[in-house]
Coordinates of C-alpha atoms in Angstrom, one line a residue:
X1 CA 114.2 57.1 182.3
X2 CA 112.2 59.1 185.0
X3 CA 109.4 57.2 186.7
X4 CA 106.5 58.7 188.2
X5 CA 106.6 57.1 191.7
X6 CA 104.5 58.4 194.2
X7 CA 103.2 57.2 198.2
X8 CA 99.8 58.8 199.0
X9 CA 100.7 60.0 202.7
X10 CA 98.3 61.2 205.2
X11 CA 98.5 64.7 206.8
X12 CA 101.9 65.8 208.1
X13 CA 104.2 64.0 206.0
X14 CA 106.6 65.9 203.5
X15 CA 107.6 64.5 200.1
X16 CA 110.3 65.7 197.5
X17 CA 110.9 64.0 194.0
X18 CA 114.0 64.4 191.9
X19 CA 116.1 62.3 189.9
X20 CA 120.0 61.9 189.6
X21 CA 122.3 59.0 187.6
X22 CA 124.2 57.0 189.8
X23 CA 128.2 56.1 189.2
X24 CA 127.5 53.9 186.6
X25 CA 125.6 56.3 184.0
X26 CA 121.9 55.3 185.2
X27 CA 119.2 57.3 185.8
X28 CA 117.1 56.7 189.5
X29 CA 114.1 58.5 190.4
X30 CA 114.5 59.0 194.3
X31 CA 111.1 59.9 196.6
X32 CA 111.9 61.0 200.0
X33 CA 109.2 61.3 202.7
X34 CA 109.5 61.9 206.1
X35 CA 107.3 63.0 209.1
X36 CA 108.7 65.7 211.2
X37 CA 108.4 66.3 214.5
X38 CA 109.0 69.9 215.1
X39 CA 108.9 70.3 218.6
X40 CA 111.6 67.6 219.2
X41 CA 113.5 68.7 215.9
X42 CA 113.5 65.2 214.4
X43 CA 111.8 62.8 211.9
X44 CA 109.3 60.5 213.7
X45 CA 109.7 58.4 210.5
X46 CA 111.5 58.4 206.8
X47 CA 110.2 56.6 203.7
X48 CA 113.1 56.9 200.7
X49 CA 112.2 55.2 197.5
X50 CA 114.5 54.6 194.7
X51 CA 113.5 53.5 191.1
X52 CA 115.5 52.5 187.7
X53 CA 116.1 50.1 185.6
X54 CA 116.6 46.4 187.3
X55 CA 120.2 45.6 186.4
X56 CA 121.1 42.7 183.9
X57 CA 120.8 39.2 184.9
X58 CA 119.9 40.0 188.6
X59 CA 116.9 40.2 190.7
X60 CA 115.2 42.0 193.7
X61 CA 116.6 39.2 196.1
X62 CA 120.4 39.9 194.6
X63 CA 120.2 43.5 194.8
X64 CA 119.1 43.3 198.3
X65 CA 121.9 41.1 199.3
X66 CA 124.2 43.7 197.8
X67 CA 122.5 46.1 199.7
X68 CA 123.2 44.1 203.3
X69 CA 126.7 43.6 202.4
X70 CA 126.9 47.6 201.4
X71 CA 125.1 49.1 204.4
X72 CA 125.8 46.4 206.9
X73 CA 128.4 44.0 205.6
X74 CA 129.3 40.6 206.6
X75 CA 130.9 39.2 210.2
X76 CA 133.9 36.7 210.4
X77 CA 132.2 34.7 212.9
X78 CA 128.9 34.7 210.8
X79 CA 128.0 30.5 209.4
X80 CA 129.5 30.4 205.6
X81 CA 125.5 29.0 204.5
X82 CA 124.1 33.0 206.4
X83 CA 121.7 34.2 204.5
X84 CA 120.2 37.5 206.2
X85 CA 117.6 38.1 203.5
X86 CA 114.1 37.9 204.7
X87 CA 111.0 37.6 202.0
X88 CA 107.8 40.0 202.5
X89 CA 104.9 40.2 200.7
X90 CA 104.4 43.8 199.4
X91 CA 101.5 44.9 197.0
X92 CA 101.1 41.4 196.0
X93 CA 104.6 40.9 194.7
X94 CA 107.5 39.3 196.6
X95 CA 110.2 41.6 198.7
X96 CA 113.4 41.2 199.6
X97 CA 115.4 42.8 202.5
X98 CA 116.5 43.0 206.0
X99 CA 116.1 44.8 209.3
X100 CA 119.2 46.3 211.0
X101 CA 119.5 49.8 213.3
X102 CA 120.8 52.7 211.5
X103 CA 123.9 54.7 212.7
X104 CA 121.4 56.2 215.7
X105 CA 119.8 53.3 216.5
X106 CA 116.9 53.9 214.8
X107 CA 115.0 50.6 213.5
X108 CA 115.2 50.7 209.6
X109 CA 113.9 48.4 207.0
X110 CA 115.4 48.1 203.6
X111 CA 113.6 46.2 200.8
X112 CA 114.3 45.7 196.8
X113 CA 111.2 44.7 194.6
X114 CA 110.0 44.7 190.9
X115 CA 107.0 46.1 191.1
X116 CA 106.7 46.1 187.6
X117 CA 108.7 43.8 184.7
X118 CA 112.5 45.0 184.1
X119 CA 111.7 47.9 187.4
X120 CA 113.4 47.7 190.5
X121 CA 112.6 49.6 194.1
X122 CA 114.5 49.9 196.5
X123 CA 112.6 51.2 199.8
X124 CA 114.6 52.2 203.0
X125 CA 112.5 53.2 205.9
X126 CA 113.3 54.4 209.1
X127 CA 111.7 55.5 212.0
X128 CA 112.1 56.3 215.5
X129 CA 110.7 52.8 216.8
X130 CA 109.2 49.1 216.2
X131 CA 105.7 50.0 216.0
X132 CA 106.3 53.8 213.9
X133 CA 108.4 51.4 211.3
X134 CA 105.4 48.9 211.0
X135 CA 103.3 52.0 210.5
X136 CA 105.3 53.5 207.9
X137 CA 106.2 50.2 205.8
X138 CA 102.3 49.5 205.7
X139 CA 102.0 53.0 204.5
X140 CA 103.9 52.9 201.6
X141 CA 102.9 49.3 201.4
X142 CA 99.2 50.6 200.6
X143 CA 100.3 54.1 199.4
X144 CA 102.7 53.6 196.7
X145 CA 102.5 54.0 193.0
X146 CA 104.9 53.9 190.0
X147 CA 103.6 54.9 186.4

């Protein structure tokens, strides 16, 4: 299934929707926003949203612990009870995620909800630092929308 998922973005930003189905036959709407900074040739920040289906018999919280171990995996030396989930609120519904630097060092924030019953999102957001990543979480915070 396609879902309409949009983020009401002020002036500046770009967006591009399209969907594609992932290795294991489902379907994921993916948003992509970012803000470009054209004098410097870069992205001062980048919103990607990814919605499907929430997979059988897991929630938001798993599927962002599959994303840490995915994108930034586990250390040896880290305690056997580590748990590097963090809980937000976000549009009056629990989050789950974690902060960690992307391959540039850019701050990045990655969090899994279900905004609606059965619905997952996953939200990655970069951005260029501290501050333009607050900015651009509270943005699709108060921006975003899934019919």
């Amino acid at each position: 299934m396609i879902y309409d998922i949009s983020i009401k973005l002020p002036q500046g930003w770009v967006s591009d929707l399209d969907s594609y189905t992932d290795e294991s036959g489902v379907e994921i709407t993916h948003l992509s926003c970012h803000l470009p900074n054209d004098r410097k040739q870069t992205d001062e920040a980048l919103i990607d949203a990814y919605a499907g289906p929430m997979p059988e018999d897991t929630t938001a919280a798993d599927q962002a612990l599959a994303n840490y171990a995915d994108t930034v995996g586990f250390d040896e030396e880290d305690p056997e009870d580590f748990d590097p989930i963090i809980e937000w609120p976000f549009n009056g519904k629990k989050a789950y995620g974690f902060e960690a630097l992307a391959e540039d060092d850019s701050p990045m924030r990655m969090m899994c909800f279900e905004p609606k019953k059965g619905i997952l999102v996953v939200l990655v957001v970069l951005a260029k630092d501290d501050d333009t990543l607050v900015e651009a979480v509270e943005l699709a915070e108060r921006g975003l929308r899934l019919k």
